[in-house]
Amino acid sequence: MANFLKRLFKSRDKPKDSVSQAPNFYMGQSVSGKVVNERTSMQTTAVFACVRIIAETIASLPLHTYRYRGEGKEKMYDHPLYRILHDEPNPEMSSFTLRETMMTHLLLWGNSYSQIIRNGRGDVLGLYPLLPDKMLVDRDQKGELYYTYRKEGQSYYLGPDEVLHIPGLGFDGVMGYSPVALAKNAIGLNIAAEEYGGRFFANNATPTGILSTSGTIKDPTKVRDAWQAAYGGRNNYKVAVLEDGLQYQAISMPNSDAQFLETRKFQIEEICRIFQVPPHMVADLSRSSFSNIENMAISFVVHTIRPWLVRIEQAMNRKLFKEKEKGQCFVSFNASALMRGDYKSRMDGYAIGIQNGFFSVNDVRRMENMDPIPEEEGGDLYLTNGNMLPLKLAGAYAKKALEENAGDEE
């Protein structure tokens, strides 16, 4: 079927659009005058915290390789991909490090690229992350995608089967757009506010001002330089002596009057909005309470983490499995640990599951990382309350059945 669709596609008009020339959003100077790129943005605490929280959360989730078995599934411990994705994608890094790097690239550049190393049979032997700012994606004359990786003045050409490309949100279905580039003005304002605060306190939090007099100053530059030398910088707490009728008047408002702290706080909320991270996770507890913080954590898993997991899983299923394995084998994150809740809530949920027969004792013990109870001791039994009966055995249905049985016996 896949080969038929490929031939059908080739028989039609080839795509004429060039991916590299598609509309894009570029990093650079923001309206605040600050240069915003993936590196300067990570120097702001809010961006660093949001990227770290999402990347570390996804990297810490177990990633397993499965095959469908009847109506269920089973882990494929013997599949070459299992060890690569779960433990060690290459000799230089762990699975956690690779996925953390992939997510960092996605959150800053909007795209993640990893080179796929295969053997002659097509089995994946390793994955190596590639820097997104060194990658060019385009189409050849036949309309096929190809990747050009530029490193140390050399260009390396890679086919689509050699690159695990995970795009973020985009417009053409091929390339993702950088959240940092899209929100560079908001991030630039945050950088400008941080620099303003740094310069303000570098001047010992003393506002600037003017020297005025009713008379005429022949050389104002000399007077200004003399004042700066005597009372500027580290000397600004010295007692000033004014001559020739000079008067000093401050012209800058204190930070409290300029709502400096409120501006910085709002920009933190703006950056959290960009990455869909609840503010309490970056230590902003102003709108958090004991009653809503757990709900916000669950919302973070559902609306922030889960879409990224689906995006990564589907890209891996497309690129890493052989054609004959697709539809039979798949990779999947185990995100159940993020939804566990507090201890009492978990125990109440487990009790309901055991009493209604869809959890066994060993099912619960596995979810709590406890050793299972031996099968002969009843650890794998599925139980239900004795007062729960099928409808046909209750009330009028049971009476009618008994009467019919009695009639047959007569």
PDB file of C-alpha atoms in Angstrom, residues 115-268:
ATOM      1  CA  GLN A 115      21.355  11.286  12.666  1.00  0.00           C
ATOM      2  CA  ILE A 116      20.228   7.665  12.308  1.00  0.00           C
ATOM      3  CA  ILE A 117      23.032   5.088  12.045  1.00  0.00           C
ATOM      4  CA  ARG A 118      21.896   1.823  10.425  1.00  0.00           C
ATOM      5  CA  ASN A 119      23.494  -1.458   9.443  1.00  0.00           C
ATOM      6  CA  GLY A 120      23.132  -3.182   6.077  1.00  0.00           C
ATOM      7  CA  ARG A 121      19.836  -4.793   7.118  1.00  0.00           C
ATOM      8  CA  GLY A 122      18.297  -1.442   8.015  1.00  0.00           C
ATOM      9  CA  ASP A 123      18.411  -1.954  11.778  1.00  0.00           C
ATOM     10  CA  VAL A 124      19.076   1.185  13.805  1.00  0.00           C
ATOM     11  CA  LEU A 125      22.465   1.059  15.537  1.00  0.00           C
ATOM     12  CA  GLY A 126      22.526   4.523  17.092  1.00  0.00           C
ATOM     13  CA  LEU A 127      21.167   8.064  17.233  1.00  0.00           C
ATOM     14  CA  TYR A 128      23.305  11.212  17.394  1.00  0.00           C
ATOM     15  CA  PRO A 129      21.801  14.697  17.964  1.00  0.00           C
ATOM     16  CA  LEU A 130      22.596  17.399  15.395  1.00  0.00           C
ATOM     17  CA  LEU A 131      22.560  21.155  16.033  1.00  0.00           C
ATOM     18  CA  PRO A 132      19.497  22.759  14.409  1.00  0.00           C
ATOM     19  CA  ASP A 133      21.292  26.020  13.530  1.00  0.00           C
ATOM     20  CA  LYS A 134      23.691  24.061  11.321  1.00  0.00           C
ATOM     21  CA  MET A 135      20.963  22.190   9.424  1.00  0.00           C
ATOM     22  CA  LEU A 136      19.330  23.207   6.138  1.00  0.00           C
ATOM     23  CA  VAL A 137      16.216  21.397   4.914  1.00  0.00           C
ATOM     24  CA  ASP A 138      15.166  21.675   1.293  1.00  0.00           C
ATOM     25  CA  ARG A 139      13.749  19.757  -1.666  1.00  0.00           C
ATOM     26  CA  ASP A 140      15.658  18.452  -4.647  1.00  0.00           C
ATOM     27  CA  GLN A 141      14.513  18.651  -8.283  1.00  0.00           C
ATOM     28  CA  LYS A 142      12.337  15.585  -7.772  1.00  0.00           C
ATOM     29  CA  GLY A 143      10.560  17.171  -4.822  1.00  0.00           C
ATOM     30  CA  GLU A 144      12.215  14.875  -2.273  1.00  0.00           C
ATOM     31  CA  LEU A 145      13.381  16.295   1.049  1.00  0.00           C
ATOM     32  CA  TYR A 146      17.083  16.331   1.818  1.00  0.00           C
ATOM     33  CA  TYR A 147      19.144  17.628   4.722  1.00  0.00           C
ATOM     34  CA  THR A 148      22.412  19.555   4.568  1.00  0.00           C
ATOM     35  CA  TYR A 149      24.478  19.690   7.744  1.00  0.00           C
ATOM     36  CA  ARG A 150      27.237  22.281   7.807  1.00  0.00           C
ATOM     37  CA  LYS A 151      30.116  21.709  10.185  1.00  0.00           C
ATOM     38  CA  GLU A 152      33.594  23.268  10.206  1.00  0.00           C
ATOM     39  CA  GLY A 153      33.225  24.596   6.670  1.00  0.00           C
ATOM     40  CA  GLN A 154      32.072  21.292   5.193  1.00  0.00           C
ATOM     41  CA  SER A 155      28.596  20.248   4.056  1.00  0.00           C
ATOM     42  CA  TYR A 156      27.208  16.773   4.651  1.00  0.00           C
ATOM     43  CA  TYR A 157      24.149  15.654   2.681  1.00  0.00           C
ATOM     44  CA  LEU A 158      21.702  13.314   4.408  1.00  0.00           C
ATOM     45  CA  GLY A 159      18.609  11.644   3.045  1.00  0.00           C
ATOM     46  CA  PRO A 160      15.248  11.655   4.850  1.00  0.00           C
ATOM     47  CA  ASP A 161      15.835   8.071   6.038  1.00  0.00           C
ATOM     48  CA  GLU A 162      19.085   9.150   7.717  1.00  0.00           C
ATOM     49  CA  VAL A 163      17.600  11.889   9.908  1.00  0.00           C
ATOM     50  CA  LEU A 164      15.094  11.655  12.741  1.00  0.00           C
ATOM     51  CA  HIS A 165      13.468  15.061  12.260  1.00  0.00           C
ATOM     52  CA  ILE A 166      10.915  16.108  14.878  1.00  0.00           C
ATOM     53  CA  PRO A 167       9.314  19.452  13.929  1.00  0.00           C
ATOM     54  CA  GLY A 168       7.461  21.664  16.357  1.00  0.00           C
ATOM     55  CA  LEU A 169       4.494  23.896  15.549  1.00  0.00           C
ATOM     56  CA  GLY A 170       4.756  25.111  11.958  1.00  0.00           C
ATOM     57  CA  PHE A 171       2.814  26.119   8.865  1.00  0.00           C
ATOM     58  CA  ASP A 172       3.990  23.704   6.162  1.00  0.00           C
ATOM     59  CA  GLY A 173       3.999  20.362   7.991  1.00  0.00           C
ATOM     60  CA  VAL A 174       7.747  19.978   7.459  1.00  0.00           C
ATOM     61  CA  MET A 175       9.501  22.658   9.504  1.00  0.00           C
ATOM     62  CA  GLY A 176       8.703  23.878  12.993  1.00  0.00           C
ATOM     63  CA  TYR A 177       9.038  27.498  14.064  1.00  0.00           C
ATOM     64  CA  SER A 178      11.154  28.635  16.975  1.00  0.00           C
ATOM     65  CA  PRO A 179       9.126  29.752  20.035  1.00  0.00           C
ATOM     66  CA  VAL A 180      12.027  32.082  20.866  1.00  0.00           C
ATOM     67  CA  ALA A 181      11.845  33.737  17.438  1.00  0.00           C
ATOM     68  CA  LEU A 182       8.068  34.066  17.588  1.00  0.00           C
ATOM     69  CA  ALA A 183       8.194  35.676  21.027  1.00  0.00           C
ATOM     70  CA  LYS A 184      11.446  37.594  20.703  1.00  0.00           C
ATOM     71  CA  ASN A 185       9.849  40.915  21.694  1.00  0.00           C
ATOM     72  CA  ALA A 186       8.512  39.503  24.971  1.00  0.00           C
ATOM     73  CA  ILE A 187      11.845  37.845  25.747  1.00  0.00           C
ATOM     74  CA  GLY A 188      13.735  40.964  24.656  1.00  0.00           C
ATOM     75  CA  LEU A 189      11.721  43.079  27.093  1.00  0.00           C
ATOM     76  CA  ASN A 190      12.624  40.640  29.865  1.00  0.00           C
ATOM     77  CA  ILE A 191      16.314  40.890  28.945  1.00  0.00           C
ATOM     78  CA  ALA A 192      16.086  44.695  28.881  1.00  0.00           C
ATOM     79  CA  ALA A 193      14.418  44.759  32.311  1.00  0.00           C
ATOM     80  CA  GLU A 194      17.131  42.511  33.761  1.00  0.00           C
ATOM     81  CA  GLU A 195      19.894  44.686  32.298  1.00  0.00           C
ATOM     82  CA  TYR A 196      18.216  47.853  33.541  1.00  0.00           C
ATOM     83  CA  GLY A 197      18.058  46.411  37.051  1.00  0.00           C
ATOM     84  CA  GLY A 198      21.699  45.369  36.843  1.00  0.00           C
ATOM     85  CA  ARG A 199      22.843  48.803  35.734  1.00  0.00           C
ATOM     86  CA  PHE A 200      20.685  50.495  38.354  1.00  0.00           C
ATOM     87  CA  PHE A 201      22.243  48.538  41.178  1.00  0.00           C
ATOM     88  CA  ALA A 202      25.706  48.825  39.619  1.00  0.00           C
ATOM     89  CA  ASN A 203      25.247  52.539  40.250  1.00  0.00           C
ATOM     90  CA  ASN A 204      24.390  51.724  43.881  1.00  0.00           C
ATOM     91  CA  ALA A 205      20.688  52.249  43.129  1.00  0.00           C
ATOM     92  CA  THR A 206      21.214  56.009  42.881  1.00  0.00           C
ATOM     93  CA  PRO A 207      19.121  57.778  40.222  1.00  0.00           C
ATOM     94  CA  THR A 208      20.684  60.231  37.789  1.00  0.00           C
ATOM     95  CA  GLY A 209      20.021  63.951  38.010  1.00  0.00           C
ATOM     96  CA  ILE A 210      20.948  67.448  36.816  1.00  0.00           C
ATOM     97  CA  LEU A 211      23.058  70.298  38.167  1.00  0.00           C
ATOM     98  CA  SER A 212      21.394  73.668  37.672  1.00  0.00           C
ATOM     99  CA  THR A 213      22.213  77.277  38.452  1.00  0.00           C
ATOM    100  CA  SER A 214      20.674  80.666  37.787  1.00  0.00           C
ATOM    101  CA  GLY A 215      23.997  81.920  36.490  1.00  0.00           C
ATOM    102  CA  THR A 216      26.067  81.059  33.419  1.00  0.00           C
ATOM    103  CA  ILE A 217      28.522  78.119  33.315  1.00  0.00           C
ATOM    104  CA  LYS A 218      31.371  78.698  30.903  1.00  0.00           C
ATOM    105  CA  ASP A 219      32.467  75.053  30.656  1.00  0.00           C
ATOM    106  CA  PRO A 220      29.532  72.697  31.558  1.00  0.00           C
ATOM    107  CA  THR A 221      31.471  69.610  30.402  1.00  0.00           C
ATOM    108  CA  LYS A 222      34.231  70.321  32.885  1.00  0.00           C
ATOM    109  CA  VAL A 223      31.704  70.787  35.709  1.00  0.00           C
ATOM    110  CA  ARG A 224      29.911  67.534  34.826  1.00  0.00           C
ATOM    111  CA  ASP A 225      33.146  65.530  34.647  1.00  0.00           C
ATOM    112  CA  ALA A 226      34.332  67.003  37.938  1.00  0.00           C
ATOM    113  CA  TRP A 227      31.018  66.067  39.602  1.00  0.00           C
ATOM    114  CA  GLN A 228      31.147  62.531  38.199  1.00  0.00           C
ATOM    115  CA  ALA A 229      34.739  62.057  39.359  1.00  0.00           C
ATOM    116  CA  ALA A 230      33.944  63.310  42.847  1.00  0.00           C
ATOM    117  CA  TYR A 231      30.490  61.819  43.488  1.00  0.00           C
ATOM    118  CA  GLY A 232      29.826  59.161  40.811  1.00  0.00           C
ATOM    119  CA  GLY A 233      30.216  55.397  41.019  1.00  0.00           C
ATOM    120  CA  ARG A 234      31.575  54.257  44.371  1.00  0.00           C
ATOM    121  CA  ASN A 235      31.751  57.845  45.653  1.00  0.00           C
ATOM    122  CA  ASN A 236      28.042  58.569  45.356  1.00  0.00           C
ATOM    123  CA  TYR A 237      27.498  58.428  49.118  1.00  0.00           C
ATOM    124  CA  LYS A 238      29.989  61.222  49.840  1.00  0.00           C
ATOM    125  CA  VAL A 239      28.712  64.542  51.069  1.00  0.00           C
ATOM    126  CA  ALA A 240      28.429  66.871  48.066  1.00  0.00           C
ATOM    127  CA  VAL A 241      29.678  70.430  48.230  1.00  0.00           C
ATOM    128  CA  LEU A 242      27.977  72.688  45.662  1.00  0.00           C
ATOM    129  CA  GLU A 243      29.595  75.931  44.488  1.00  0.00           C
ATOM    130  CA  ASP A 244      28.507  78.962  42.500  1.00  0.00           C
ATOM    131  CA  GLY A 245      24.821  78.497  43.331  1.00  0.00           C
ATOM    132  CA  LEU A 246      24.617  74.969  41.832  1.00  0.00           C
ATOM    133  CA  GLN A 247      21.613  72.841  42.782  1.00  0.00           C
ATOM    134  CA  TYR A 248      21.218  69.072  42.326  1.00  0.00           C
ATOM    135  CA  GLN A 249      17.860  67.637  41.213  1.00  0.00           C
ATOM    136  CA  ALA A 250      17.122  63.941  40.622  1.00  0.00           C
ATOM    137  CA  ILE A 251      15.300  63.277  37.347  1.00  0.00           C
ATOM    138  CA  SER A 252      14.863  59.468  37.408  1.00  0.00           C
ATOM    139  CA  MET A 253      11.984  57.874  39.271  1.00  0.00           C
ATOM    140  CA  PRO A 254      12.820  55.216  41.856  1.00  0.00           C
ATOM    141  CA  ASN A 255      12.186  51.653  40.701  1.00  0.00           C
ATOM    142  CA  SER A 256       9.178  51.300  43.002  1.00  0.00           C
ATOM    143  CA  ASP A 257       7.474  54.280  41.323  1.00  0.00           C
ATOM    144  CA  ALA A 258       8.242  52.944  37.842  1.00  0.00           C
ATOM    145  CA  GLN A 259       6.666  49.584  38.769  1.00  0.00           C
ATOM    146  CA  PHE A 260       9.914  47.885  37.867  1.00  0.00           C
ATOM    147  CA  LEU A 261       9.202  44.728  39.859  1.00  0.00           C
ATOM    148  CA  GLU A 262       5.688  44.461  38.414  1.00  0.00           C
ATOM    149  CA  THR A 263       7.119  44.673  34.901  1.00  0.00           C
ATOM    150  CA  ARG A 264       9.599  41.883  35.572  1.00  0.00           C
ATOM    151  CA  LYS A 265       6.893  39.736  37.148  1.00  0.00           C
ATOM    152  CA  PHE A 266       4.564  40.187  34.176  1.00  0.00           C
ATOM    153  CA  GLN A 267       7.325  39.212  31.746  1.00  0.00           C
ATOM    154  CA  ILE A 268       7.865  35.992  33.672  1.00  0.00           C
TER     155      ILE A 268
END
